[in-house]
mmCIF file of C-alpha atoms in Angstrom:
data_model
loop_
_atom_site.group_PDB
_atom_site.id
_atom_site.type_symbol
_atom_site.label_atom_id
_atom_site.label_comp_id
_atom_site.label_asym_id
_atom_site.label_seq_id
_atom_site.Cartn_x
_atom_site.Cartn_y
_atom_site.Cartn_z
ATOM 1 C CA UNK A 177 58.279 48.214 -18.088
ATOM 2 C CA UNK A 178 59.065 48.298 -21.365
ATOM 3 C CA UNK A 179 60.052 44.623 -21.738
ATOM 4 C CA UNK A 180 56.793 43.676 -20.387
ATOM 5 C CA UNK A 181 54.833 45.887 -22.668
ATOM 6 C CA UNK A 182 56.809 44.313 -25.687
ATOM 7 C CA UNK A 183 56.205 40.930 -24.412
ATOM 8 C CA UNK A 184 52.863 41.383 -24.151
ATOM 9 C CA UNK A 185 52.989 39.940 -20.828
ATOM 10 C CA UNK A 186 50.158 40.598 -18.498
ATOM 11 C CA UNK A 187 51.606 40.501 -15.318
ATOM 12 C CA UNK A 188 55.297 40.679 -14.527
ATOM 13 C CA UNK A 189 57.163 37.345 -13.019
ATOM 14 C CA UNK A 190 59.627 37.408 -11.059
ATOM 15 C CA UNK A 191 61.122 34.288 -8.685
ATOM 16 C CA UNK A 192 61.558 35.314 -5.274
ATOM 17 C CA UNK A 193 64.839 34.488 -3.950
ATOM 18 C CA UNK A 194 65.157 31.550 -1.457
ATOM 19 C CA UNK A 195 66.471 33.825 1.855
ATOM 20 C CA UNK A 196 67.316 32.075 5.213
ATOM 21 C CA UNK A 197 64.887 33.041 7.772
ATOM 22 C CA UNK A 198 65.757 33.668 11.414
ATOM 23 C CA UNK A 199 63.305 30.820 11.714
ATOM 24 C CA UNK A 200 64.878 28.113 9.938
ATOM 25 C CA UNK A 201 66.734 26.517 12.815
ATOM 26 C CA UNK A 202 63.617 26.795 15.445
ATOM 27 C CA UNK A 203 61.438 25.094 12.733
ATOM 28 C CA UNK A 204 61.076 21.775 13.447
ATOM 29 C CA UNK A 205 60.683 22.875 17.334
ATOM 30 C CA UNK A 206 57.505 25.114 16.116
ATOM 31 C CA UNK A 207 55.766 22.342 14.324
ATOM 32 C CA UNK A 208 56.130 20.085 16.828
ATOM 33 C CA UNK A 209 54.499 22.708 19.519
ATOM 34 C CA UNK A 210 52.005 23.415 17.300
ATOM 35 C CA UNK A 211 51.052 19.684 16.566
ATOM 36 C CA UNK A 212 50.291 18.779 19.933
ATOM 37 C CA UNK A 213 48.536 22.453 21.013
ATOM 38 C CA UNK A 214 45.873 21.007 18.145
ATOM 39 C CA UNK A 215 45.242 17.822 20.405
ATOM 40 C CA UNK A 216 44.811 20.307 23.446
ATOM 41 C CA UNK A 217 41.262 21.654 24.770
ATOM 42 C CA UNK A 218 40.726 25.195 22.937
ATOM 43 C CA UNK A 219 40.852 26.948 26.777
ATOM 44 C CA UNK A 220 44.889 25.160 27.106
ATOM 45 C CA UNK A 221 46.294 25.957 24.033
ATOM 46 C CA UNK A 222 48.824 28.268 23.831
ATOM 47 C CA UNK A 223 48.424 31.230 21.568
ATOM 48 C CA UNK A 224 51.478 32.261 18.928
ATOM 49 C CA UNK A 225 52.489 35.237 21.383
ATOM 50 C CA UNK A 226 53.047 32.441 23.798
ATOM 51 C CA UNK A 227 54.993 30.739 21.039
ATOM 52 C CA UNK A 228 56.665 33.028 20.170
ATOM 53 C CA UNK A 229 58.219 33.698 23.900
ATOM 54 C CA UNK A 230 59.222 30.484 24.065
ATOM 55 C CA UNK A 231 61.023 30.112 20.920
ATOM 56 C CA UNK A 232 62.568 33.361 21.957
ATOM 57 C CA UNK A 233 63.666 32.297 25.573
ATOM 58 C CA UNK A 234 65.479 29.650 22.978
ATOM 59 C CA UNK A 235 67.155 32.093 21.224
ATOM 60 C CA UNK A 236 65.224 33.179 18.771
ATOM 61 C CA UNK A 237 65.484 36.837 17.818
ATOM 62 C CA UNK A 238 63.542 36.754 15.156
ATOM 63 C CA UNK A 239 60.309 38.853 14.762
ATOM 64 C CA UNK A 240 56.684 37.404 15.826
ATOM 65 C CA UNK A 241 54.669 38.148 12.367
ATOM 66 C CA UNK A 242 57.165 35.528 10.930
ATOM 67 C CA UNK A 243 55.991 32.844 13.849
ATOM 68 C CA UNK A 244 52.629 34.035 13.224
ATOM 69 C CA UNK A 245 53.228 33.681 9.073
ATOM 70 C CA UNK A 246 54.428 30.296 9.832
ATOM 71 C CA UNK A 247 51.855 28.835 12.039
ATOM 72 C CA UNK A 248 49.066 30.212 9.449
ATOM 73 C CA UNK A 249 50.654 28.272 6.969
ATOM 74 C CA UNK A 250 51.718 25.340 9.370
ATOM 75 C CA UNK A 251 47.780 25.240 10.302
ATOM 76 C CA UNK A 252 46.284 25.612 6.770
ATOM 77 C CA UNK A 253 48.083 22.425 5.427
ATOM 78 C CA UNK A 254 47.366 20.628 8.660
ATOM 79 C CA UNK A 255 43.682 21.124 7.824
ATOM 80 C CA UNK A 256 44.328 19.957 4.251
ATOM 81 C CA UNK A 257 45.875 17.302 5.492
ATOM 82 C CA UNK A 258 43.052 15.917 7.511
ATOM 83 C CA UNK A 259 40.314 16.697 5.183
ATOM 84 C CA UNK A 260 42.238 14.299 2.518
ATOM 85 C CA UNK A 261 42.996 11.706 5.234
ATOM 86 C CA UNK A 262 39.587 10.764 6.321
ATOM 87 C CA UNK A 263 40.827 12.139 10.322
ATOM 88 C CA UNK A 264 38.618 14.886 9.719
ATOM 89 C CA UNK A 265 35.801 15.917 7.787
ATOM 90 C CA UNK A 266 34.689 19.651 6.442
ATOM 91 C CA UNK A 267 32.045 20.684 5.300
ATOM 92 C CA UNK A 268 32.175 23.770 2.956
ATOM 93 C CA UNK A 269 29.581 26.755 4.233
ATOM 94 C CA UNK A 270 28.931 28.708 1.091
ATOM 95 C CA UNK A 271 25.392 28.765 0.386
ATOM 96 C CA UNK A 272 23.866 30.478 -2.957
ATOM 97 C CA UNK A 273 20.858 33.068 -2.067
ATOM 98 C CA UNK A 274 17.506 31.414 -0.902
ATOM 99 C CA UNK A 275 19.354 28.174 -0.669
ATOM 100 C CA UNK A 276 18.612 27.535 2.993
ATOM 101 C CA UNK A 277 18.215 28.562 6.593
ATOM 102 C CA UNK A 278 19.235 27.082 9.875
ATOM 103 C CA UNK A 279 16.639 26.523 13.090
ATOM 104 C CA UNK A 280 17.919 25.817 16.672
ATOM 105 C CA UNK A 281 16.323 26.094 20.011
ATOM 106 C CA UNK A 282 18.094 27.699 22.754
ATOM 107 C CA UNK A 283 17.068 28.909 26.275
ATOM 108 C CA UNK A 284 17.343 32.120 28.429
ATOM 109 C CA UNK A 285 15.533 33.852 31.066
ATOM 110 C CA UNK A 286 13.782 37.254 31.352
ATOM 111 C CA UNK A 287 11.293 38.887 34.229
ATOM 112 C CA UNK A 288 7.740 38.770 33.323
ATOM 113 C CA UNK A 289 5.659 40.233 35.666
ATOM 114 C CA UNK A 290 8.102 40.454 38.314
ATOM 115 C CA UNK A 291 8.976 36.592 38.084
ATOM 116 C CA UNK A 292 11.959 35.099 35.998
ATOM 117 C CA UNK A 293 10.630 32.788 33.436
ATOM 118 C CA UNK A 294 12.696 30.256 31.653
ATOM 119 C CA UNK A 295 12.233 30.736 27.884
ATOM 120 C CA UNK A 296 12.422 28.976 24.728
ATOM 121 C CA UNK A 297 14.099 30.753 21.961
ATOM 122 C CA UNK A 298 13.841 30.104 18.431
ATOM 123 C CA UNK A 299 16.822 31.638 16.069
ATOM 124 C CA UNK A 300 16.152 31.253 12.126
ATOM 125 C CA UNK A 301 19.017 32.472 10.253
ATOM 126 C CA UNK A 302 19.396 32.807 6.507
ATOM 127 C CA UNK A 303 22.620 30.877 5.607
ATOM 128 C CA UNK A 304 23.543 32.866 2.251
ATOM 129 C CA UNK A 305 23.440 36.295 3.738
ATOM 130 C CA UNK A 306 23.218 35.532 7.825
ATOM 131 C CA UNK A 307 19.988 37.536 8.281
ATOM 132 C CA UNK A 308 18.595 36.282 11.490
ATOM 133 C CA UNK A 309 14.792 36.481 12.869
ATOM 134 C CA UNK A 310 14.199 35.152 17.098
ATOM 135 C CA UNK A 311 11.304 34.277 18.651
ATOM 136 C CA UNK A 312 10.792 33.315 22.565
ATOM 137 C CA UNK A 313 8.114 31.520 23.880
ATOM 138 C CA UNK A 314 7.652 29.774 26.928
ATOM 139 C CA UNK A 315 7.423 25.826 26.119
ATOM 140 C CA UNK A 316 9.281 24.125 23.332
ATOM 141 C CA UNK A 317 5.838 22.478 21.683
ATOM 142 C CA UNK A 318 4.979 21.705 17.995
ATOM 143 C CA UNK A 319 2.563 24.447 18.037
ATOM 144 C CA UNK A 320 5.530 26.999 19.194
ATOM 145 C CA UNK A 321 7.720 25.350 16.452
ATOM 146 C CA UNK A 322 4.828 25.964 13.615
ATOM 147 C CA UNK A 323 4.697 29.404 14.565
ATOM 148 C CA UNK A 324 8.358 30.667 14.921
ATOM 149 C CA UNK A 325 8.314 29.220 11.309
ATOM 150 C CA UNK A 326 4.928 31.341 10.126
ATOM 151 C CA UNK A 327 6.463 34.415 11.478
ATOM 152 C CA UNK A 328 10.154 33.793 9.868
ATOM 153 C CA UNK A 329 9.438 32.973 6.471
ATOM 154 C CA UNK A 330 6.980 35.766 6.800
ATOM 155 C CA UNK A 331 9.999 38.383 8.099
ATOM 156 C CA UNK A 332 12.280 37.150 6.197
ATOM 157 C CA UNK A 333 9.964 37.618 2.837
ATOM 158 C CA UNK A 334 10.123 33.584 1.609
ATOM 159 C CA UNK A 335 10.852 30.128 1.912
ATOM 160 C CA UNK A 336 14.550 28.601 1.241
ATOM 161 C CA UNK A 337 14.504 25.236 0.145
ATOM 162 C CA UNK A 338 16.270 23.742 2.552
ATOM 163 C CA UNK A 339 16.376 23.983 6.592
ATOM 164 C CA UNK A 340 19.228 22.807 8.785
ATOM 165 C CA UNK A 341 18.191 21.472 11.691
ATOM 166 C CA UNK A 342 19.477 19.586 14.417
ATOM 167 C CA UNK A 343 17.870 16.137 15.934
ATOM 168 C CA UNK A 344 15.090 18.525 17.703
ATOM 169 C CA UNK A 345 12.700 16.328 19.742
ATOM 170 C CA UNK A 346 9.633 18.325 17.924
ATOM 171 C CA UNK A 347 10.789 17.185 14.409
ATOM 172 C CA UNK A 348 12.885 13.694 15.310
ATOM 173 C CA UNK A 349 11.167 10.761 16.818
ATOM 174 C CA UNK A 350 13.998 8.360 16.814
ATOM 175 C CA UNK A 351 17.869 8.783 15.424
ATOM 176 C CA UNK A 352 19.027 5.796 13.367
ATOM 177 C CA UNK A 353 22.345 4.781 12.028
ATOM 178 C CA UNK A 354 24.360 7.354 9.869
ATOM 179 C CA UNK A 355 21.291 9.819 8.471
ATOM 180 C CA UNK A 356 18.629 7.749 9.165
ATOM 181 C CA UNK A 357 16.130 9.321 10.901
ATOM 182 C CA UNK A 358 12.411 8.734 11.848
ATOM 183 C CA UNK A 359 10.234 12.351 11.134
ATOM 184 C CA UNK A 360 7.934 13.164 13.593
ATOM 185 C CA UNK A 361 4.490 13.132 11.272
ATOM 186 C CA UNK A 362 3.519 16.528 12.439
ATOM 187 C CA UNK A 363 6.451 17.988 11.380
ATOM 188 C CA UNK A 364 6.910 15.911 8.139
ATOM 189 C CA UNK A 365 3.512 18.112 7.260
ATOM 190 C CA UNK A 366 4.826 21.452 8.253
ATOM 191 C CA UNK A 367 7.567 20.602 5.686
ATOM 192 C CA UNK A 368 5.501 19.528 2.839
ATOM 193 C CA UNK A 369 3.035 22.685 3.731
ATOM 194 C CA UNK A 370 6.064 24.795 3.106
ATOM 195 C CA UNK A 371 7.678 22.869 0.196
ATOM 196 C CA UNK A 372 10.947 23.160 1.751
ATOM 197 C CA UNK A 373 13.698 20.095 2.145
ATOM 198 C CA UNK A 374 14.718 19.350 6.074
ATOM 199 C CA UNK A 375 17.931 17.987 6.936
ATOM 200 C CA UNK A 376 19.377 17.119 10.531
#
């Protein structure tokens, strides 16, 4: 303590010592499981518990929070890796506050009056700090659209400036090349009555 304190060092540093791990010789074995379980549909993959048995019906008597340590870090630089290689493409969700919300449609059923109704549900949800507002109606109309909209910004106490939608039939009459997109008019004005930005 007291060299630090002389030094006027602010944290200590210290090299950690390079130790062999149990893992060392099952390495190579690991990666290559783990590169192909990232080609596999999510249901066939195998998890790292079922790695982990099969490294140690190899031998391996190591313990599983270093397989699990290892395909963490095995998975975080594959990511890297395709992000920087053009293979794959991220895009970062942090959003400031009142930066934007995202709309979807979804359907679901419920007994009205004794008869089960397919409806149309409309989920807002505030992409900064994931406060949600739903709305169900029965058709999937402009006129249903306006309103979930009226009563969301209205809930949620304002208007981001930007809304993430998909390619909705209600806002998108035709889907071009890359972003291109043809606005449906009637929702082109719901936008500019709003003053908010839409992307798809």
């Amino acid at each position: 303590m007291r060299k630090y304190l002389r030094s006027e060092v602010v944290e200590p540093r210290f090299r950690t010592p390079d130790r062999p791990s149990k893992l060392d010789p099952y390495a190579d074995r690991l990666s290559a499981w783990l590169r192909r379980e990232m080609t596999r549909p999510r249901k066939q993959k195998r998890t790292i518990k079922q790695l982990h048995a099969d490294l140690v019906s190899l031998g391996y008597d190591g313990s599983y929070g270093r397989v699990a340590a290892y395909a963490r870090a095995w998975q975080d630089e594959y990511r890297v890796q395709q992000q920087t290689s053009g293979r794959g493409t991220f895009v970062p969700l942090s959003f400031a506050p009142g930066e934007a919300f995202q709309f979807d449609w979804s359907e679901d059923w419920a007994i009205i009056d004794g008869v089960r109704t397919k409806l149309q549900v409309a989920h807002f949800k505030l992409s900064y700090s994931r406060a949600f507002f739903v709305r169900a109606y029965i058709l999937q109309t402009h006129e249903m659209l306006f309103d979930a909209h009226n009563h969301a910004f209205r809930m949620l106490g304002g208007v981001p400036r930007r809304g993430i939608y998909d390619n909705m039939r209600t806002a998108i009459d035709k889907v071009g090349r890359g972003k291109a997109r043809t606005v449906n008019a009637r929702f082109a004005a719901m936008v500019s009555h709003y003053m908010f930005e839409a992307e798809f």
